[in-house]
PDB file of C-alpha atoms in Angstrom:
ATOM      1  CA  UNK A   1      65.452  -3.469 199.193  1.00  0.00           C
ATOM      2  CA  UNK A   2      67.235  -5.941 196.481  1.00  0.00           C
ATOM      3  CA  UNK A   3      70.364  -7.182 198.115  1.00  0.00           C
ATOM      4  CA  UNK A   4      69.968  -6.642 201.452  1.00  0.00           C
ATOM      5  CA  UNK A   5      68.892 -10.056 202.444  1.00  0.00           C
ATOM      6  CA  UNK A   6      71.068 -12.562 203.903  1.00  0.00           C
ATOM      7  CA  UNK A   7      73.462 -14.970 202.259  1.00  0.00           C
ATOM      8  CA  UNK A   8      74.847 -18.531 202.690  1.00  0.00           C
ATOM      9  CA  UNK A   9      72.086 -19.579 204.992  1.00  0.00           C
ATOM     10  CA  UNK A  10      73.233 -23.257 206.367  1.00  0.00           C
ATOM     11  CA  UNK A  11      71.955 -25.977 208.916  1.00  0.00           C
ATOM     12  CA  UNK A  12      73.555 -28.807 210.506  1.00  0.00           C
ATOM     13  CA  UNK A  13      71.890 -30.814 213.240  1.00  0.00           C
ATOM     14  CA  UNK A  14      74.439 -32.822 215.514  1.00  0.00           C
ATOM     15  CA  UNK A  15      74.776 -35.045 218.604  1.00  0.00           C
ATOM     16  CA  UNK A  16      71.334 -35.848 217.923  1.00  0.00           C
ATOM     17  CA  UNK A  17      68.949 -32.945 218.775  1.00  0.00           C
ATOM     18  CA  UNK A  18      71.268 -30.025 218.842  1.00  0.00           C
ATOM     19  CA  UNK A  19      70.797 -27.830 215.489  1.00  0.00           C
ATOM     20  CA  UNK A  20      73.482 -24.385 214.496  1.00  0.00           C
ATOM     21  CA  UNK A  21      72.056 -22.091 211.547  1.00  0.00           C
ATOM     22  CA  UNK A  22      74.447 -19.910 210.148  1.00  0.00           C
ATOM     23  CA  UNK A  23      74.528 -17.293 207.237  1.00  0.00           C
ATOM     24  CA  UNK A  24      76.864 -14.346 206.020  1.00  0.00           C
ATOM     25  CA  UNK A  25      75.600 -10.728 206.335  1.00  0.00           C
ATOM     26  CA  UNK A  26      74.627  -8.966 202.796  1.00  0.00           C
ATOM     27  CA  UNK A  27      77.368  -7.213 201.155  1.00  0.00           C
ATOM     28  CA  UNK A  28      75.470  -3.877 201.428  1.00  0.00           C
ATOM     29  CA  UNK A  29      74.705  -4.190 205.239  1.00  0.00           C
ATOM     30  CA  UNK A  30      75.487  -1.386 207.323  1.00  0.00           C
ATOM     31  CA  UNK A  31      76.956  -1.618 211.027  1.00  0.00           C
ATOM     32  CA  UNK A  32      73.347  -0.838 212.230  1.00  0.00           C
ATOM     33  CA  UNK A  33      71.975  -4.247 210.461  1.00  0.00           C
ATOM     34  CA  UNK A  34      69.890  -6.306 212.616  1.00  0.00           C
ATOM     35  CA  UNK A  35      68.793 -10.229 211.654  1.00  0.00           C
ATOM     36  CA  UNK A  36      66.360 -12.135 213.507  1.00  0.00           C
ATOM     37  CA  UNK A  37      65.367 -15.683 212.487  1.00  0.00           C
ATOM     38  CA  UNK A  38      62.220 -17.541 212.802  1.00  0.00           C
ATOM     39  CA  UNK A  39      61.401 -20.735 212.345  1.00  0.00           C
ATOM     40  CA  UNK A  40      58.465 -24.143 212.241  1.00  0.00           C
ATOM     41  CA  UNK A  41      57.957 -27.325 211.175  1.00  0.00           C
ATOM     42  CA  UNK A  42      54.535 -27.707 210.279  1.00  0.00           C
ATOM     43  CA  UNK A  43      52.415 -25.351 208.423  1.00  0.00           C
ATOM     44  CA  UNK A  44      49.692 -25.341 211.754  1.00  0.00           C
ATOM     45  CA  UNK A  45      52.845 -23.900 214.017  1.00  0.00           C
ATOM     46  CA  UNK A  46      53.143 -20.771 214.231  1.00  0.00           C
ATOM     47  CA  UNK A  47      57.056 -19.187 213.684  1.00  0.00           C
ATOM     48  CA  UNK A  48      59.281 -18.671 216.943  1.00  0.00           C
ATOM     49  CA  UNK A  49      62.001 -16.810 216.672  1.00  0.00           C
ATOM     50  CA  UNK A  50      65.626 -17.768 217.867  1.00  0.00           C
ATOM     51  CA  UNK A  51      66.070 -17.941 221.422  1.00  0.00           C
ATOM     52  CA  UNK A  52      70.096 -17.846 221.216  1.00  0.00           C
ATOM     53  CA  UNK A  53      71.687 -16.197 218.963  1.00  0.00           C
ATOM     54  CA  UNK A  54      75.347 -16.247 217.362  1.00  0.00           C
ATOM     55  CA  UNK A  55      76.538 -12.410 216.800  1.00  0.00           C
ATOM     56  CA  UNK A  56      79.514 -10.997 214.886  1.00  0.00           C
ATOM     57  CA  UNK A  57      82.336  -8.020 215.962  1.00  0.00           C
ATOM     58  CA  UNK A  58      79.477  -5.529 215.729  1.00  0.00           C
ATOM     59  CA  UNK A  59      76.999  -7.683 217.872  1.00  0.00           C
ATOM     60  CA  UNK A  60      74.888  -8.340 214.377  1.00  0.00           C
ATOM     61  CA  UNK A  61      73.316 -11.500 214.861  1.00  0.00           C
ATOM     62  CA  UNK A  62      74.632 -14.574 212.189  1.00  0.00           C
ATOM     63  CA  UNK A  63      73.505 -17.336 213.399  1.00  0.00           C
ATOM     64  CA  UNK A  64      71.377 -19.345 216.107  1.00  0.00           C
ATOM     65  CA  UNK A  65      71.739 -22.765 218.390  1.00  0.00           C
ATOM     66  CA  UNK A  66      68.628 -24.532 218.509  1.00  0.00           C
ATOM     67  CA  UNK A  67      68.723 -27.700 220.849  1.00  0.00           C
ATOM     68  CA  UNK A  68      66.150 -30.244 221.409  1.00  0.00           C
ATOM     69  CA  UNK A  69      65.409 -30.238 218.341  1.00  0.00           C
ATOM     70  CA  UNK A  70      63.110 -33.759 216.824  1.00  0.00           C
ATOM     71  CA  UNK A  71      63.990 -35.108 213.225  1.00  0.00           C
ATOM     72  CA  UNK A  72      60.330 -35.405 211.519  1.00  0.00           C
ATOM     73  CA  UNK A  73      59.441 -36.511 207.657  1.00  0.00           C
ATOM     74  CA  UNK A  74      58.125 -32.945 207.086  1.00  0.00           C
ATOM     75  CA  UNK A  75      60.084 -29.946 206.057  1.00  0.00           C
ATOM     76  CA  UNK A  76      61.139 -27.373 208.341  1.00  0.00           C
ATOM     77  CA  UNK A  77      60.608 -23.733 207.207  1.00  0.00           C
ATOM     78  CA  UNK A  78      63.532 -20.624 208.063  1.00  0.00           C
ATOM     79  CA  UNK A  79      62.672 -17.119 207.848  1.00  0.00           C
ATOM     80  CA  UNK A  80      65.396 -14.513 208.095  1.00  0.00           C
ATOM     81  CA  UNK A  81      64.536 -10.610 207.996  1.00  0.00           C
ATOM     82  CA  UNK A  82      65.995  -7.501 210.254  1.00  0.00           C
ATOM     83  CA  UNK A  83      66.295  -3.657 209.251  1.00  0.00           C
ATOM     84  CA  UNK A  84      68.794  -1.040 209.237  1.00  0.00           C
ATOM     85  CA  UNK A  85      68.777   2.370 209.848  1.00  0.00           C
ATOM     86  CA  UNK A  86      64.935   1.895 210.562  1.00  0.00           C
ATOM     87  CA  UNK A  87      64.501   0.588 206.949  1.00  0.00           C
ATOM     88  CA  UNK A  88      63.198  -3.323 206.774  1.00  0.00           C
ATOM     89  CA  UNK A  89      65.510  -5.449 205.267  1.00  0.00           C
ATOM     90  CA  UNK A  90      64.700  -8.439 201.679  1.00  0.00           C
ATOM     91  CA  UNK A  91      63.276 -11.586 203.866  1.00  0.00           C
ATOM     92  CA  UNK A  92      65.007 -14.381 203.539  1.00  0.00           C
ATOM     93  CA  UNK A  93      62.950 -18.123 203.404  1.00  0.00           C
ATOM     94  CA  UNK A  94      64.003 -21.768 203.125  1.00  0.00           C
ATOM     95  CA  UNK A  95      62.634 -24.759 203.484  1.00  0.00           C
ATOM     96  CA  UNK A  96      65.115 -28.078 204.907  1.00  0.00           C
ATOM     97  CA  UNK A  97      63.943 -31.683 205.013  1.00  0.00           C
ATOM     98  CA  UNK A  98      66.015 -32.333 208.472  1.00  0.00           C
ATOM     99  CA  UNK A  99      67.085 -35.690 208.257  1.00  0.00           C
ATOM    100  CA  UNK A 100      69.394 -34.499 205.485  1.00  0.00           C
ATOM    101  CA  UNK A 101      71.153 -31.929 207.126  1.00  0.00           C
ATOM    102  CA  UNK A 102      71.974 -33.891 210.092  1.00  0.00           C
ATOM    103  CA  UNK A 103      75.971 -34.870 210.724  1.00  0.00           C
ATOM    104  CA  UNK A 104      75.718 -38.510 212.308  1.00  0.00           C
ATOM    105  CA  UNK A 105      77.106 -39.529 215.453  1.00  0.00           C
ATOM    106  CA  UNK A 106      79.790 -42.106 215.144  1.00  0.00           C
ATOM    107  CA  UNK A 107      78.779 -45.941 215.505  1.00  0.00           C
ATOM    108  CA  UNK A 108      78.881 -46.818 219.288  1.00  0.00           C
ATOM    109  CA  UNK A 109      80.387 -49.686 221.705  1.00  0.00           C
ATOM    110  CA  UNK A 110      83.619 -50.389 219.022  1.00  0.00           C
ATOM    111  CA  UNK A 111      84.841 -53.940 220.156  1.00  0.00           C
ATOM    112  CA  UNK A 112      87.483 -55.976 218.523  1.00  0.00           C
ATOM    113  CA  UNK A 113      88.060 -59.817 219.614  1.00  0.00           C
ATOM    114  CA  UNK A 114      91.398 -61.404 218.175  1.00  0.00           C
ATOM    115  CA  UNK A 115      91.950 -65.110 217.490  1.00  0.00           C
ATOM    116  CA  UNK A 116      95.686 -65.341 217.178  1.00  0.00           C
ATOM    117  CA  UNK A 117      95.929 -68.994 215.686  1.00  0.00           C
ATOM    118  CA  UNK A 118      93.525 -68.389 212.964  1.00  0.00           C
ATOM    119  CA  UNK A 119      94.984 -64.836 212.143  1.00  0.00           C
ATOM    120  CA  UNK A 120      91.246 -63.732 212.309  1.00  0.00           C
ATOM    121  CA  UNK A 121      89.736 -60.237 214.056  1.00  0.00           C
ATOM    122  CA  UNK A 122      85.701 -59.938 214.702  1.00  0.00           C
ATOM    123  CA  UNK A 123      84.916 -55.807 214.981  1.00  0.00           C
ATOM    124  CA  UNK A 124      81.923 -55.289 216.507  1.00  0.00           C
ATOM    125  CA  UNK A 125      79.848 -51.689 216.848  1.00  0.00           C
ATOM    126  CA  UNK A 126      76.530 -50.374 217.484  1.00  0.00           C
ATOM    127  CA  UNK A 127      74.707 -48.135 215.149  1.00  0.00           C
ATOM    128  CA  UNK A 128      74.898 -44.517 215.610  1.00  0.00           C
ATOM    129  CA  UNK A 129      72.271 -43.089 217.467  1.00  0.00           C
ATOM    130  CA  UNK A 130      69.866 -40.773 216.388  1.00  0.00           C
ATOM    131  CA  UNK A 131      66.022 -39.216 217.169  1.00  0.00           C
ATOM    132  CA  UNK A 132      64.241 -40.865 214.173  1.00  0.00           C
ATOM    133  CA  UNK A 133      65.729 -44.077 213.099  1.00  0.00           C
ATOM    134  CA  UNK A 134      66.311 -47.526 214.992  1.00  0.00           C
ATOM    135  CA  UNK A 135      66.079 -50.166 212.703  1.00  0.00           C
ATOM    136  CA  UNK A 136      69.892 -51.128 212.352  1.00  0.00           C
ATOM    137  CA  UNK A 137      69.550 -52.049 208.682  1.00  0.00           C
ATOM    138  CA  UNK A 138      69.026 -47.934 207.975  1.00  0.00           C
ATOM    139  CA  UNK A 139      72.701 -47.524 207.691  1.00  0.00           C
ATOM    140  CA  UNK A 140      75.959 -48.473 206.279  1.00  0.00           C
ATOM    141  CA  UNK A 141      79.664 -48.221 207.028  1.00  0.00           C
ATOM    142  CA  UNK A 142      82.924 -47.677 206.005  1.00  0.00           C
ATOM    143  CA  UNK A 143      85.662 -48.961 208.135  1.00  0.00           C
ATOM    144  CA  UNK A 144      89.761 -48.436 208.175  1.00  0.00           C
ATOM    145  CA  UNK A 145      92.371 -50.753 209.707  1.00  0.00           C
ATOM    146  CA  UNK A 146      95.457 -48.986 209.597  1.00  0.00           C
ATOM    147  CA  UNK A 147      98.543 -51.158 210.612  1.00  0.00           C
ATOM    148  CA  UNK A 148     100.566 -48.678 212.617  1.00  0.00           C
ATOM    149  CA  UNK A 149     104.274 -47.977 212.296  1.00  0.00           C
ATOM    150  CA  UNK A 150     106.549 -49.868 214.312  1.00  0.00           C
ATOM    151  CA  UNK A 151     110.506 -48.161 213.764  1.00  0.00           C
ATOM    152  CA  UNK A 152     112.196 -51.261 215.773  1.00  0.00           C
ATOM    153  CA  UNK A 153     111.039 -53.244 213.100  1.00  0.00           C
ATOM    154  CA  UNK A 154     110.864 -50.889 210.371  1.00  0.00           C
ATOM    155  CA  UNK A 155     107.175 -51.558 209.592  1.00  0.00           C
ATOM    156  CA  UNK A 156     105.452 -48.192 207.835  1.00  0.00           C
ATOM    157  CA  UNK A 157     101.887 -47.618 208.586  1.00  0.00           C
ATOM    158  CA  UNK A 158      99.690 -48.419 206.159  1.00  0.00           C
ATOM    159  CA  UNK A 159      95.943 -48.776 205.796  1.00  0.00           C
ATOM    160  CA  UNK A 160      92.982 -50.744 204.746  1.00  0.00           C
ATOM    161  CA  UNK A 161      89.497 -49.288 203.552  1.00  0.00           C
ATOM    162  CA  UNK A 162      86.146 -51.032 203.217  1.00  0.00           C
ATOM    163  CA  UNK A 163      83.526 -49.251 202.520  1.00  0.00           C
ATOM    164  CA  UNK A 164      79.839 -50.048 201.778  1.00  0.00           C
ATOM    165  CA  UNK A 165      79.790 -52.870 205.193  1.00  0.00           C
ATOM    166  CA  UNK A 166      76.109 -53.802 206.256  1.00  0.00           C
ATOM    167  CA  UNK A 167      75.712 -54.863 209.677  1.00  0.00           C
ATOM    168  CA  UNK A 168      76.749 -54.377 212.850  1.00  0.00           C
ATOM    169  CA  UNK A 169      80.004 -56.703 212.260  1.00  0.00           C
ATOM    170  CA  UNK A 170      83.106 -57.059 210.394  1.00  0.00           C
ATOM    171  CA  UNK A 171      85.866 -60.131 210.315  1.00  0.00           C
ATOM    172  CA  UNK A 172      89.495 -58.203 209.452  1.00  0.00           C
ATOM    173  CA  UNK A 173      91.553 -61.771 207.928  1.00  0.00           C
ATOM    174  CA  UNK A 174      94.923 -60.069 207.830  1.00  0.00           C
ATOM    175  CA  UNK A 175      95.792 -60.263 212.146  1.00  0.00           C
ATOM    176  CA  UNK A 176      99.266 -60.912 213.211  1.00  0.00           C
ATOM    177  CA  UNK A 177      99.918 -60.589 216.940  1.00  0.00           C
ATOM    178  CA  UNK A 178     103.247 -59.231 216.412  1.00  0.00           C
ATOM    179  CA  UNK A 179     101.513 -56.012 214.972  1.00  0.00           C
ATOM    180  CA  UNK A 180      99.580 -53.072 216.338  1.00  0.00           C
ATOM    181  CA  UNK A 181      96.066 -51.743 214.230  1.00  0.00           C
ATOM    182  CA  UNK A 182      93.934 -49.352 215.105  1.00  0.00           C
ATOM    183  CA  UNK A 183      90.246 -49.455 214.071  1.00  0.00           C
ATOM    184  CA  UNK A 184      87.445 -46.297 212.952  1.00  0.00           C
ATOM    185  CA  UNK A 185      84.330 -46.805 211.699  1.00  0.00           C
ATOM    186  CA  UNK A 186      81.927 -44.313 210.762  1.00  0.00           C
ATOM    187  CA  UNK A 187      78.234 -44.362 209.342  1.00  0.00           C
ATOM    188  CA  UNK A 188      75.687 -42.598 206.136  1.00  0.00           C
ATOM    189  CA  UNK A 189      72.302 -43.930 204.826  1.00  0.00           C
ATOM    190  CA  UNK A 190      71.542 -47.154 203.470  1.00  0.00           C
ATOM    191  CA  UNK A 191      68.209 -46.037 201.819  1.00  0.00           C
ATOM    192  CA  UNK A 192      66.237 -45.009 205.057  1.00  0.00           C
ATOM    193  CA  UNK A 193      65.194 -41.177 205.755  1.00  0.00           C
ATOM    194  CA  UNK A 194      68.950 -40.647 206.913  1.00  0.00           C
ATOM    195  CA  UNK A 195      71.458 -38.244 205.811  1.00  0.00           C
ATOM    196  CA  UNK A 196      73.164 -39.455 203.154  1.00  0.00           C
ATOM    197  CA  UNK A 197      76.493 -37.777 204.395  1.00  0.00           C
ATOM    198  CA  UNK A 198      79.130 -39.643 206.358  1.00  0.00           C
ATOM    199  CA  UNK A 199      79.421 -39.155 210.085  1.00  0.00           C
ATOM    200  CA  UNK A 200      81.509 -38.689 212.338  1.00  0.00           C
ATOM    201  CA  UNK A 201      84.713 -41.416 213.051  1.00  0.00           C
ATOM    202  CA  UNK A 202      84.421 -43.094 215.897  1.00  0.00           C
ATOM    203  CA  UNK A 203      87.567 -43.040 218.360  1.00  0.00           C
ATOM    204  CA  UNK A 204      90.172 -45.572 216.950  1.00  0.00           C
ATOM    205  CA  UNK A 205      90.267 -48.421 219.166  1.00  0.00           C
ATOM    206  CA  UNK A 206      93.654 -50.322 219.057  1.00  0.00           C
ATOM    207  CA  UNK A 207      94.478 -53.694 219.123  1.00  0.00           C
ATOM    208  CA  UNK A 208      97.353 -56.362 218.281  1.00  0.00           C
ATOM    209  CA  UNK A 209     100.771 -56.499 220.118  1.00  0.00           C
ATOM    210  CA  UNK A 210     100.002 -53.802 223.101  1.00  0.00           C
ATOM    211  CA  UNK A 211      96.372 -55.205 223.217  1.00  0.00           C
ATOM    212  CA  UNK A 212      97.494 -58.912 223.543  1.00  0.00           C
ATOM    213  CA  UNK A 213      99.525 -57.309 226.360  1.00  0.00           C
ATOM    214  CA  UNK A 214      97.511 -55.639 228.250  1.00  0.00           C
ATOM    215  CA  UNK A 215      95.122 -58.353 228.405  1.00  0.00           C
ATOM    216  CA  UNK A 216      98.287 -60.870 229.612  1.00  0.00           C
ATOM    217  CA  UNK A 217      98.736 -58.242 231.991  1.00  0.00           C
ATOM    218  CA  UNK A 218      95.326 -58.331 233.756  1.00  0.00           C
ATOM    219  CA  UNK A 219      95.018 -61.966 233.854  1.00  0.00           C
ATOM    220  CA  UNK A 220      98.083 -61.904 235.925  1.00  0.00           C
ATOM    221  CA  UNK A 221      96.474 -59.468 238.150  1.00  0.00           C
ATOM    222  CA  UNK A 222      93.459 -61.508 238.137  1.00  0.00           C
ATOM    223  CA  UNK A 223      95.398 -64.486 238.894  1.00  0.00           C
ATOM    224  CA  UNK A 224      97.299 -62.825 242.035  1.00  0.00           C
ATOM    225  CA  UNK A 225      94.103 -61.273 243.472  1.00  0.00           C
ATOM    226  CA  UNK A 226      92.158 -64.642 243.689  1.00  0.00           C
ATOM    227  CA  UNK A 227      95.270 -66.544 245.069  1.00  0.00           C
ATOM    228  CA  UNK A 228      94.996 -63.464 247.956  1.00  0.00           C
ATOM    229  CA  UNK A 229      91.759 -63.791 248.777  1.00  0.00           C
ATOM    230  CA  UNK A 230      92.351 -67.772 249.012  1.00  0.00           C
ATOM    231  CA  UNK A 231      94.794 -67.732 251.492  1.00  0.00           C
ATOM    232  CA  UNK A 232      92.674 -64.975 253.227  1.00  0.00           C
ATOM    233  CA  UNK A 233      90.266 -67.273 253.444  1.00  0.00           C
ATOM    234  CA  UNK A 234      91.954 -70.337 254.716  1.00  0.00           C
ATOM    235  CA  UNK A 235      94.046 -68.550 257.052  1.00  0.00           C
ATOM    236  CA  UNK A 236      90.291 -66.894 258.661  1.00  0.00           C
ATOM    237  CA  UNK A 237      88.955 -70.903 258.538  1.00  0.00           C
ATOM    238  CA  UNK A 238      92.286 -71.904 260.799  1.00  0.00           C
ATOM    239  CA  UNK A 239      91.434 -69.580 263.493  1.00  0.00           C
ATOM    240  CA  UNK A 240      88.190 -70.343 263.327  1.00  0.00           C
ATOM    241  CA  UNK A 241      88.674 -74.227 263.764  1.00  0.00           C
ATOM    242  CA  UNK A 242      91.386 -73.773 266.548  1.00  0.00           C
ATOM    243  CA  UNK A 243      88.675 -71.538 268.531  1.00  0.00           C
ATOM    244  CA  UNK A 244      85.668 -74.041 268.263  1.00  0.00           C
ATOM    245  CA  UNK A 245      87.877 -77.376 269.090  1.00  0.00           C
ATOM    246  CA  UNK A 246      89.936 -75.733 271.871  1.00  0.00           C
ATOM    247  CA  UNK A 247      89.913 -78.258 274.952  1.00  0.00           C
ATOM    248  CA  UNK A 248      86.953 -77.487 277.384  1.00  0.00           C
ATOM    249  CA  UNK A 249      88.531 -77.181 280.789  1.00  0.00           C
ATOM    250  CA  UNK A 250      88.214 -79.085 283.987  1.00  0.00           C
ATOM    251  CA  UNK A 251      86.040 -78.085 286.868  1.00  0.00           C
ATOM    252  CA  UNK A 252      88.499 -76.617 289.595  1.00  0.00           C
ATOM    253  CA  UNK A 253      87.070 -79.482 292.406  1.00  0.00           C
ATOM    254  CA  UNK A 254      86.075 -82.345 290.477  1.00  0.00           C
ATOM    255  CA  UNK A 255      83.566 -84.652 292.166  1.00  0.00           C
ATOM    256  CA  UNK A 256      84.198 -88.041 293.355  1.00  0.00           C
ATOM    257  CA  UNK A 257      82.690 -90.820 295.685  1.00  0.00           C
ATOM    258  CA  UNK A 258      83.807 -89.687 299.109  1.00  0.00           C
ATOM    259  CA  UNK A 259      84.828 -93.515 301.234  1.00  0.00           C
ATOM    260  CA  UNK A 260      83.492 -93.755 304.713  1.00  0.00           C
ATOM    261  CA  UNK A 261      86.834 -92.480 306.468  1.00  0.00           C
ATOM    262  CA  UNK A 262      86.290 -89.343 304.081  1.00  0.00           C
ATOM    263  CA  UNK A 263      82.341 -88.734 305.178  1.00  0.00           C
ATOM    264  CA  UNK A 264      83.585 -88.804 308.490  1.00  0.00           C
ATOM    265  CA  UNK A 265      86.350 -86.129 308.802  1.00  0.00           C
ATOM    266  CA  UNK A 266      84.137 -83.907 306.581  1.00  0.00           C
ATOM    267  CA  UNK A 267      81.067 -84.365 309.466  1.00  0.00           C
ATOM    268  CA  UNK A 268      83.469 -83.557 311.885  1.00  0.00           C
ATOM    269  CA  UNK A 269      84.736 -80.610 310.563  1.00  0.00           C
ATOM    270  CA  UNK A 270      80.907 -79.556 309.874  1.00  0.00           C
ATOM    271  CA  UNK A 271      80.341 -80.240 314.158  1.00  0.00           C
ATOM    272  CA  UNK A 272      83.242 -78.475 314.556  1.00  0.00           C
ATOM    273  CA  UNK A 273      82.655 -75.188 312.372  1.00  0.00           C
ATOM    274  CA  UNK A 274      78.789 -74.767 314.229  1.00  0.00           C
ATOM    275  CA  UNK A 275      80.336 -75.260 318.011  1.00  0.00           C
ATOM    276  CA  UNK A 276      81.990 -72.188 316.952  1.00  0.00           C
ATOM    277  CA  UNK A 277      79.688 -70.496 315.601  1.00  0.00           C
ATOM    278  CA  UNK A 278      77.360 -71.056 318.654  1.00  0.00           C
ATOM    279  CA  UNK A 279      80.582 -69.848 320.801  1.00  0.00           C
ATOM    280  CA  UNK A 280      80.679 -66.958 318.694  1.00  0.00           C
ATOM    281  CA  UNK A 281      76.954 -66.213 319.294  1.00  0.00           C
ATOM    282  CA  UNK A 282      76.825 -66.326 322.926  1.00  0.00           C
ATOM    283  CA  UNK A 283      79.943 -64.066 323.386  1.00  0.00           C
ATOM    284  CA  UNK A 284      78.114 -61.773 321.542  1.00  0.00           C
ATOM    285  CA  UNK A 285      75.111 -61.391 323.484  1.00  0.00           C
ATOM    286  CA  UNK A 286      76.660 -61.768 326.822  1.00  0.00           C
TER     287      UNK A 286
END
């Protein structure tokens, strides 16, 4: 039937392999309407339907989640259809090149490295990632600086754009360590199967006054945890050293040369000690 079919059909892949399909029930659908969607992406695949779908108030379905899904060069074919009241609904068909309906991640590992005497920033990043593409010259960027407000000082924040950036790198010339910025990048094709949307921003990443002091801040903590663990150390060497060199004591009866008056007395005492122990003896068997 004319103008039962569904309406606003619409695909976004994002976070790299995760893909929602959408669309808007017909005007003339009943309560009792029932979509299903199938789907391939190469004419020698057979269609498989949605495995989780999106429903409405009335439990109609209006959408699916796909995950896992793998960006390829080749088109990727929808099929909607469903039936009311026992009646088959107008089939709905599409084709989508994927690449082009995917929402890009934002640009990864954001670093900015400040040189305060030269009033010079590098900004570093990472491209974003993505299931088909890894040659880093596939994309392009557009960055903004925004100088943010400071009321003690009655600075407004304002912002700079550049758009258009190839590379991985960017030098901001304007730095003055007695400001804060804040720094987002995001990412679109630069004339490689990629979606020529833009993506998503990347998490500002601050720098300038706060940054500069922070950084101060963990030297000193740096700085206080080695001199710790240097008098740890020395202190565990003293005991050590007072341990190993302690003086090795005397024998209790140190030998000497006994004279001849000495031999003597100790020769007598020896006569002496076995007369009584031969005394001793013959008490004891008598």
């Amino acid at each position: 039937m004319n103008g039962t079919a569904i309406e606003n059909f619409v695909c976004v892949i994002f976070n790299v392999s995760f893909m929602n399909c959408t669309w808007d029930v017909s005007e003339t659908a009943s309560g009792d309407t029932q979509y299903y969607l199938y789907w391939n992406t190469s004419e020698k695949e057979d269609f498989t339907e949605c495995q989780n779908y999106i429903k409405d108030n009335c439990g109609r379905h209006t959408g699916c989640r796909f995950q896992n899904v793998t960006i390829e060069k080749n088109k990727a074919t929808f099929l909607v259809n469903g039936s009311r009241s026992g009646q088959s609904i107008q089939l709905y068909k599409k084709k989508i090149v994927l690449y082009r309906i995917e929402k890009l991640t934002p640009p990864l590992n954001v670093t900015v490295n400040c040189t305060e005497a030269s009033h010079r920033c590098e900004i570093r990043w990472q491209p974003p990632r993505t299931s088909h593409v890894k040659r880093h010259h596939c994309f392009k960027y557009e960055i903004v600086i925004e100088n943010k407000a400071d009321p003690e000082k009655n600075i407004k924040t304002t912002s700079k754009t550049e758009r258009s950036i190839i590379g991985n790198s960017y030098v901001f010339e304007s730095f003055s360590a007695e400001k804060r910025y804040s720094v987002k990048i995001r990412a679109t094709d630069n004339g490689c199967l990629v979606s020529s949307h833009w993506g998503e921003w990347s998490t500002p990443v601050e720098f300038g006054k706060e940054q500069l002091g922070s950084t101060l801040s963990y030297k000193l903590f740096l700085l206080s945890m080695l001199v710790a663990s240097l008098v740890l150390f020395l202190c565990t060497v003293s005991i050590y050293l007072k341990k190993t060199s302690a003086t090795v004591p005397q024998p209790r009866y140190p030998f000497h040369e006994l004279s001849p008056a000495d031999f003597q007395a100790e020769y007598m005492n020896q006569l002496t000690n076995n007369e009584t122990e031969e005394i001793l003896i013959i008490e004891e068997v008598t």
